[in-house]
Coordinates of C-alpha atoms and ligand atoms in Angstrom, one line a residue:
M6 CA -25.6 -58.1 5.4
H7 CA -24.3 -58.7 2.0
E8 CA -26.4 -58.9 -1.0
F9 CA -26.7 -62.4 -1.5
D10 CA -26.6 -63.3 -5.5
A11 CA -27.2 -66.9 -6.2
A12 CA -26.3 -65.9 -10.3
R13 CA -22.6 -65.0 -9.4
L14 CA -21.5 -67.7 -7.3
A15 CA -23.5 -70.5 -10.1
L16 CA -21.1 -71.8 -12.8
P17 CA -20.4 -68.8 -15.4
G18 CA -22.4 -72.0 -18.0
I19 CA -25.3 -72.3 -15.7
R20 CA -25.9 -68.2 -15.2
E21 CA -26.3 -68.1 -19.1
L22 CA -28.4 -71.3 -19.8
Q23 CA -32.3 -71.4 -20.4
P24 CA -34.8 -74.0 -19.4
Y25 CA -35.2 -76.1 -21.2
Q26 CA -39.4 -75.8 -22.9
A27 CA -41.1 -78.9 -22.3
G28 CA -44.1 -79.5 -24.6
K29 CA -47.1 -77.8 -22.8
P30 CA -49.1 -80.3 -20.2
I31 CA -52.9 -80.2 -21.3
E32 CA -53.7 -79.9 -17.5
E33 CA -51.8 -76.7 -17.9
V34 CA -54.0 -75.8 -20.4
E35 CA -56.9 -76.6 -19.2
R36 CA -56.6 -74.5 -16.5
E37 CA -54.7 -72.1 -18.2
L38 CA -57.6 -71.6 -20.6
G39 CA -60.9 -72.8 -18.7
I40 CA -61.1 -75.8 -21.9
S41 CA -61.4 -79.6 -22.0
N42 CA -61.5 -81.9 -24.9
I43 CA -57.8 -80.9 -25.5
V44 CA -55.4 -82.8 -28.3
K45 CA -51.8 -82.8 -27.4
L46 CA -49.4 -82.3 -30.4
A47 CA -46.3 -81.2 -28.8
S48 CA -43.5 -84.5 -27.4
N49 CA -43.9 -87.0 -29.8
E50 CA -45.4 -89.2 -27.5
N51 CA -47.1 -92.4 -28.6
P52 CA -50.5 -92.0 -29.3
L53 CA -51.6 -95.5 -28.9
G54 CA -50.6 -95.1 -25.0
V55 CA -49.3 -97.7 -23.1
S56 CA -49.1 -100.8 -23.9
P57 CA -51.6 -103.8 -22.2
K58 CA -48.5 -105.9 -21.5
V59 CA -46.6 -103.2 -20.0
R60 CA -50.0 -102.2 -17.6
D61 CA -50.2 -105.9 -16.6
A62 CA -46.5 -106.0 -15.6
L63 CA -46.7 -102.7 -14.0
A64 CA -50.1 -103.1 -11.9
A65 CA -47.6 -106.9 -10.8
R66 CA -44.9 -104.6 -9.2
I67 CA -46.8 -101.9 -7.4
S68 CA -46.3 -104.2 -3.8
E69 CA -42.4 -103.9 -4.6
L70 CA -42.0 -100.5 -4.4
A71 CA -41.5 -100.1 -0.7
R72 CA -37.3 -101.5 -2.1
Y73 CA -34.8 -99.7 -3.6
P74 CA -34.5 -101.1 -7.5
D75 CA -32.0 -103.4 -8.5
A76 CA -28.9 -100.9 -9.1
N77 CA -27.2 -102.4 -11.8
G78 CA -30.6 -103.6 -13.9
F79 CA -29.2 -107.0 -14.8
Y80 CA -32.4 -108.3 -16.2
L81 CA -33.2 -105.5 -18.3
K82 CA -30.4 -105.1 -19.3
Q83 CA -29.8 -108.7 -20.1
A84 CA -33.3 -108.2 -22.2
I85 CA -31.5 -105.4 -24.1
A86 CA -28.5 -107.3 -24.6
E87 CA -30.5 -110.7 -25.7
K88 CA -32.6 -108.6 -28.7
F89 CA -30.0 -106.8 -29.9
S90 CA -27.0 -108.8 -30.0
V91 CA -24.4 -106.8 -27.7
S92 CA -23.3 -107.8 -24.3
T93 CA -24.8 -106.1 -21.0
K94 CA -21.4 -104.3 -20.3
Q95 CA -22.1 -102.1 -23.1
I96 CA -25.4 -101.1 -21.7
T97 CA -26.2 -98.4 -19.8
L98 CA -29.2 -97.1 -18.1
G99 CA -30.9 -93.8 -17.9
N100 CA -33.7 -91.7 -16.3
G101 CA -35.1 -91.2 -20.1
S102 CA -32.0 -90.5 -22.9
N103 CA -31.5 -87.7 -21.8
D104 CA -30.2 -89.0 -18.8
V105 CA -27.0 -91.6 -20.5
L106 CA -26.0 -88.2 -22.8
E107 CA -25.6 -85.9 -20.3
L108 CA -23.7 -88.9 -17.9
L109 CA -22.2 -89.2 -21.2
A110 CA -20.6 -85.8 -21.3
R111 CA -19.8 -85.6 -17.7
T112 CA -17.8 -88.3 -18.3
F113 CA -15.7 -87.3 -21.0
V114 CA -16.3 -83.3 -21.5
T115 CA -14.0 -80.6 -19.8
P116 CA -14.4 -77.0 -19.9
A117 CA -11.1 -76.8 -22.3
N118 CA -13.4 -78.8 -24.4
E119 CA -15.5 -78.5 -27.7
V120 CA -18.6 -79.8 -28.6
I121 CA -19.8 -80.2 -31.8
F122 CA -23.9 -80.9 -33.6
A123 CA -25.7 -79.2 -36.4
Q124 CA -28.0 -76.0 -36.4
H125 CA -31.1 -76.8 -35.8
A126 CA -30.2 -79.9 -34.0
F127 CA -32.0 -81.7 -30.7
V128 CA -31.4 -78.7 -27.8
V129 CA -30.9 -81.0 -24.7
Y130 CA -27.0 -81.2 -27.1
P131 CA -26.0 -77.7 -26.2
L132 CA -27.7 -78.0 -22.8
V133 CA -25.4 -80.3 -21.5
T134 CA -22.3 -78.8 -23.2
K135 CA -23.3 -75.6 -21.7
A136 CA -23.2 -76.5 -18.3
I137 CA -20.1 -78.3 -18.3
G138 CA -18.8 -75.1 -19.4
A139 CA -17.6 -76.2 -22.8
K140 CA -17.7 -74.7 -26.0
P141 CA -20.4 -75.6 -28.2
V142 CA -19.8 -75.6 -31.6
A143 CA -22.8 -75.5 -33.7
V144 CA -22.2 -76.4 -36.9
P145 CA -25.6 -74.6 -39.9
A146 CA -27.5 -77.3 -41.5
K147 CA -27.5 -78.2 -45.0
D148 CA -31.5 -78.5 -45.9
Y149 CA -32.5 -78.5 -42.2
G150 CA -30.1 -81.4 -41.3
H151 CA -26.3 -82.5 -40.6
D152 CA -24.1 -80.9 -42.5
L153 CA -21.3 -84.1 -42.4
D154 CA -18.7 -82.3 -44.1
A155 CA -19.0 -79.2 -42.3
M156 CA -19.2 -81.2 -39.1
L157 CA -16.2 -83.3 -40.1
A158 CA -13.9 -80.1 -40.3
A159 CA -15.2 -78.1 -37.1
I160 CA -13.4 -80.9 -35.7
T161 CA -10.3 -79.8 -33.9
D162 CA -7.7 -81.3 -31.4
K163 CA -10.6 -79.2 -28.5
T164 CA -13.7 -81.8 -29.4
R165 CA -14.4 -83.9 -27.6
M166 CA -18.0 -85.4 -28.7
V167 CA -19.9 -85.1 -31.9
F168 CA -23.6 -85.4 -31.5
I169 CA -25.9 -86.6 -34.3
A170 CA -28.8 -87.1 -34.1
N171 CA -30.9 -89.7 -36.6
P172 CA -33.4 -89.1 -37.6
N173 CA -33.1 -85.6 -36.3
N174 CA -35.9 -84.0 -33.7
P175 CA -37.6 -81.5 -35.0
T176 CA -36.2 -81.2 -38.4
G177 CA -37.2 -85.4 -38.9
T178 CA -34.0 -85.3 -41.0
F179 CA -32.3 -88.6 -41.7
L180 CA -29.1 -89.6 -42.7
T181 CA -28.5 -92.8 -44.8
K182 CA -26.3 -95.4 -43.0
E183 CA -23.7 -94.9 -45.6
A184 CA -23.1 -91.1 -44.9
L185 CA -22.8 -92.3 -41.4
E186 CA -20.5 -94.7 -42.0
G187 CA -18.2 -92.9 -44.1
F188 CA -18.4 -89.7 -41.5
I189 CA -17.9 -92.0 -38.3
K190 CA -14.8 -93.9 -40.7
Q191 CA -13.0 -90.5 -40.4
V192 CA -13.7 -88.9 -37.3
P193 CA -10.6 -88.9 -35.3
N194 CA -10.5 -91.7 -31.9
H195 CA -10.4 -88.7 -29.6
V196 CA -13.5 -87.4 -30.6
L197 CA -17.0 -89.5 -29.3
V198 CA -19.6 -89.1 -31.1
V199 CA -22.6 -89.7 -29.9
L200 CA -25.2 -91.5 -32.1
D201 CA -29.3 -90.9 -30.2
E202 CA -32.0 -92.6 -32.4
A203 CA -34.4 -91.8 -30.3
Y204 CA -36.7 -92.1 -33.3
Y205 CA -35.2 -95.9 -34.6
E206 CA -38.4 -97.7 -34.4
Y207 CA -40.2 -95.7 -37.4
V208 CA -37.3 -96.0 -39.6
P209 CA -37.6 -98.4 -42.2
Q210 CA -36.3 -101.7 -41.5
D211 CA -34.0 -101.3 -44.5
E212 CA -32.5 -97.7 -43.8
R213 CA -31.6 -99.2 -40.6
A214 CA -27.9 -98.1 -39.4
P215 CA -26.6 -101.3 -38.3
S216 CA -25.5 -98.7 -35.7
L217 CA -24.7 -101.3 -32.5
E218 CA -22.9 -103.8 -35.1
W219 CA -20.1 -101.0 -35.8
I220 CA -19.6 -100.0 -32.6
Q221 CA -17.5 -103.3 -32.7
H222 CA -15.7 -101.6 -35.7
Y223 CA -15.3 -98.0 -33.8
P224 CA -15.1 -97.8 -30.1
N225 CA -15.4 -94.1 -30.3
L226 CA -18.9 -94.6 -30.9
V227 CA -21.7 -94.4 -28.9
V228 CA -25.1 -95.1 -29.6
S229 CA -28.2 -94.1 -27.3
R230 CA -31.8 -94.9 -27.9
T231 CA -35.3 -94.6 -25.4
F232 CA -38.3 -95.8 -24.2
S233 CA -40.2 -92.6 -24.5
K234 CA -41.0 -92.6 -28.5
A235 CA -42.3 -95.8 -29.7
Y236 CA -42.4 -97.8 -27.1
G237 CA -44.5 -95.4 -25.1
L238 CA -42.9 -94.8 -21.7
A239 CA -42.6 -90.9 -22.2
G240 CA -44.2 -90.7 -18.3
L241 CA -41.5 -92.9 -16.7
R242 CA -37.9 -92.1 -18.2
A243 CA -36.4 -94.8 -19.4
G244 CA -33.3 -94.9 -21.7
Y245 CA -30.6 -96.3 -22.8
M246 CA -27.3 -96.1 -24.2
V247 CA -24.7 -98.9 -26.0
S248 CA -21.0 -98.8 -25.9
H249 CA -17.6 -100.0 -25.7
P250 CA -17.5 -101.3 -22.7
A251 CA -14.8 -99.4 -21.3
V252 CA -16.6 -95.7 -21.8
A253 CA -19.9 -97.3 -20.2
D254 CA -18.0 -98.3 -17.1
L255 CA -17.0 -95.1 -16.7
M256 CA -19.8 -93.8 -16.6
N257 CA -21.1 -96.2 -14.3
R258 CA -18.9 -95.1 -11.8
I259 CA -20.9 -91.7 -11.4
R260 CA -24.5 -92.0 -11.9
Q261 CA -26.8 -91.7 -9.5
P262 CA -26.9 -95.6 -8.1
F263 CA -30.4 -95.8 -8.5
N264 CA -31.0 -93.8 -11.8
M265 CA -33.6 -96.0 -13.1
N266 CA -36.1 -96.7 -11.0
E267 CA -38.1 -99.4 -10.6
L268 CA -41.4 -99.1 -12.4
A269 CA -38.7 -97.9 -15.6
L270 CA -37.4 -101.1 -15.2
T271 CA -39.9 -103.4 -15.0
A272 CA -42.1 -101.4 -17.6
S273 CA -39.0 -101.3 -20.2
M274 CA -38.9 -105.1 -20.3
A275 CA -42.0 -105.7 -21.2
A276 CA -42.6 -102.8 -23.5
L277 CA -39.6 -104.4 -25.3
E278 CA -41.0 -108.1 -25.6
D279 CA -44.3 -106.5 -26.7
D280 CA -43.1 -105.9 -30.6
D281 CA -46.7 -105.9 -31.5
F282 CA -47.1 -103.1 -30.1
I283 CA -44.0 -101.4 -32.1
A284 CA -46.0 -102.5 -34.9
R285 CA -48.8 -101.4 -34.9
S286 CA -47.3 -97.6 -32.9
V287 CA -45.1 -97.6 -36.4
E288 CA -48.7 -98.2 -38.7
V289 CA -50.9 -95.3 -36.6
N290 CA -47.2 -93.4 -38.1
R291 CA -46.8 -93.7 -41.0
D292 CA -50.9 -93.3 -41.2
G293 CA -51.0 -90.0 -39.8
M294 CA -48.0 -88.6 -41.3
A295 CA -49.4 -89.5 -44.8
Q296 CA -52.9 -87.6 -43.1
L297 CA -51.4 -84.9 -42.3
I298 CA -49.3 -83.9 -45.3
R299 CA -52.4 -84.4 -47.4
F300 CA -53.0 -81.3 -45.4
C301 CA -50.6 -79.7 -46.1
D302 CA -50.5 -80.0 -49.4
H303 CA -53.8 -79.1 -49.6
H304 CA -53.1 -75.9 -48.0
N305 CA -50.2 -75.6 -49.8
L306 CA -47.9 -75.6 -46.6
P307 CA -43.9 -76.4 -47.0
Y308 CA -43.1 -78.7 -44.0
I309 CA -39.6 -80.9 -43.5
P310 CA -39.7 -84.5 -44.9
S311 CA -39.5 -86.9 -41.8
Y312 CA -38.5 -89.9 -40.2
G313 CA -40.0 -89.3 -37.0
N314 CA -43.0 -89.4 -35.3
F315 CA -43.7 -85.6 -35.8
L316 CA -43.5 -83.3 -38.8
T317 CA -42.3 -79.7 -38.9
I318 CA -44.6 -77.2 -40.9
E319 CA -43.2 -73.8 -42.3
T320 CA -46.5 -71.4 -41.2
G321 CA -44.8 -68.7 -41.5
P322 CA -43.7 -66.0 -39.6
D323 CA -46.9 -65.8 -37.8
S324 CA -45.8 -68.9 -36.4
Q325 CA -46.1 -67.8 -32.4
A326 CA -49.4 -66.4 -33.3
L327 CA -50.8 -69.4 -34.6
F328 CA -49.7 -71.8 -31.7
T329 CA -51.6 -69.7 -29.3
K330 CA -55.0 -69.9 -31.9
L331 CA -54.5 -72.9 -31.8
L332 CA -54.4 -73.7 -28.5
H333 CA -57.0 -71.5 -28.0
K334 CA -58.3 -74.1 -30.4
G335 CA -57.8 -77.1 -27.8
V336 CA -54.8 -78.3 -30.0
I337 CA -51.1 -78.3 -28.1
V338 CA -48.3 -78.5 -30.9
R339 CA -44.5 -77.4 -30.3
P340 CA -43.0 -73.9 -31.8
V341 CA -39.2 -74.6 -32.2
A342 CA -38.4 -70.9 -32.7
G343 CA -35.6 -72.2 -29.9
Y344 CA -34.6 -74.3 -32.6
E345 CA -33.7 -71.3 -35.4
L346 CA -36.8 -72.2 -37.7
P347 CA -39.1 -69.5 -36.0
N348 CA -41.1 -69.7 -39.0
H349 CA -41.9 -73.0 -37.9
L350 CA -44.3 -75.5 -36.1
R351 CA -43.7 -79.2 -34.9
V352 CA -46.9 -80.8 -34.9
S353 CA -46.6 -84.6 -33.6
I354 CA -48.4 -87.1 -34.8
G355 CA -51.9 -88.3 -32.9
L356 CA -53.9 -91.0 -33.8
P357 CA -56.6 -90.2 -36.7
Q358 CA -59.4 -88.2 -34.9
E359 CA -56.5 -86.1 -33.0
N360 CA -54.8 -85.2 -35.8
D361 CA -58.1 -84.5 -37.5
A362 CA -58.4 -81.9 -35.2
F363 CA -55.5 -80.5 -35.8
C364 CA -56.0 -80.2 -39.4
N365 CA -60.0 -78.8 -38.1
A366 CA -58.2 -76.2 -36.3
M367 CA -55.4 -75.2 -38.7
A368 CA -58.3 -75.1 -41.6
E369 CA -60.3 -72.6 -39.1
I370 CA -57.8 -70.2 -38.7
L371 CA -56.4 -70.5 -42.4
N372 CA -59.7 -69.3 -43.0
G373 CA -59.7 -66.1 -40.9
Q374 CA -61.6 -67.7 -38.2
Ligands
PLP403 C1 -37.7 -87.0 -27.7 C2 -36.6 -88.1 -27.8 C3 -35.0 -88.1 -27.0 C4 -35.8 -88.9 -25.4 O1 -34.9 -88.6 -24.5 P1 -35.7 -89.2 -22.8 O2 -35.3 -88.3 -22.1 O3 -35.1 -90.2 -23.5 O4 -37.1 -89.3 -23.5 C5 -33.7 -88.2 -26.8 N1 -33.5 -87.6 -28.5 C6 -34.0 -87.0 -28.8 C7 -33.6 -86.3 -30.4 C8 -35.4 -87.2 -28.8 O5 -36.3 -85.6 -29.6

């Protein structure tokens, strides 16, 4: 008998990968620690939950689940196109924006290519790059955010893609539209600029980049958005990409035929129409952010100013121990050591009482309790 060595058979890039570390689910903490009333502030979910309009739309659709969904997502694409003044031909739907980011990489990146992203940027970028066997180029951050000049300087003939998260997760840092456009202008056409706008809805209106309009001037620009954050649909997995139609056409050739399920299509359409829910979500986030910042200021805890629905707090070298202590007090936050931020913890903004639970647990721990 020959020994079976699966790792030796796998693609070299995949052999070296670490799996994505998700926020700890509430049920898991209940199971492992035997505690209840847990507050989860670990995955940047919408604390308001699901909009009532989405609930109604989903309930009305349950009886259709025996049928395959529309493989082309006609009505959702139409709704996105109308709302954001783009063409349906520019849209690629996905099982979360994670899906479209990976599809894009699989469509355009070869093992001979380089892919650029910033230090402390979203972990999915190195993940999809390494899975292909391409070379990841992590550019050191500036003040925790993207150093656009350094990223531009890192571009070579082999570069095929540059990822920019704006706002970035897990740092919450933000690039102004002027800085962003100045950058995109200078990126050569053999490089795709991937602008990940997962937290777009939380950015004040007047500070938002007209990123979808830019695609007309910069055909190598692609923009991804998600229904997982402000729209409150993380559990359904729904996201999309807007690009030049030729980019969408190529991605369409390799995606799974039904990569957005019936309920995700239905819920996303209802969510897009519920402007009031987004407005309330943004308001809850603004107030909750102020609440956490007051706490940090009061306890002299430095934090990274954030444009997202989370705050990354410098808790010191004992962050991992602190994470565990918070867990035992029923508060789940997110360690970010894997993002080269070993002295920080990321805290999602919750409802006022959830933020209080975090602040109270932290205060107890800081007092040695
Ligand atoms: C949460 C997040 C996403 C969204 O992921 P989904 O797959 O759409 O749930 C994308 N990019 C960043 C930077 C994120 O933080």
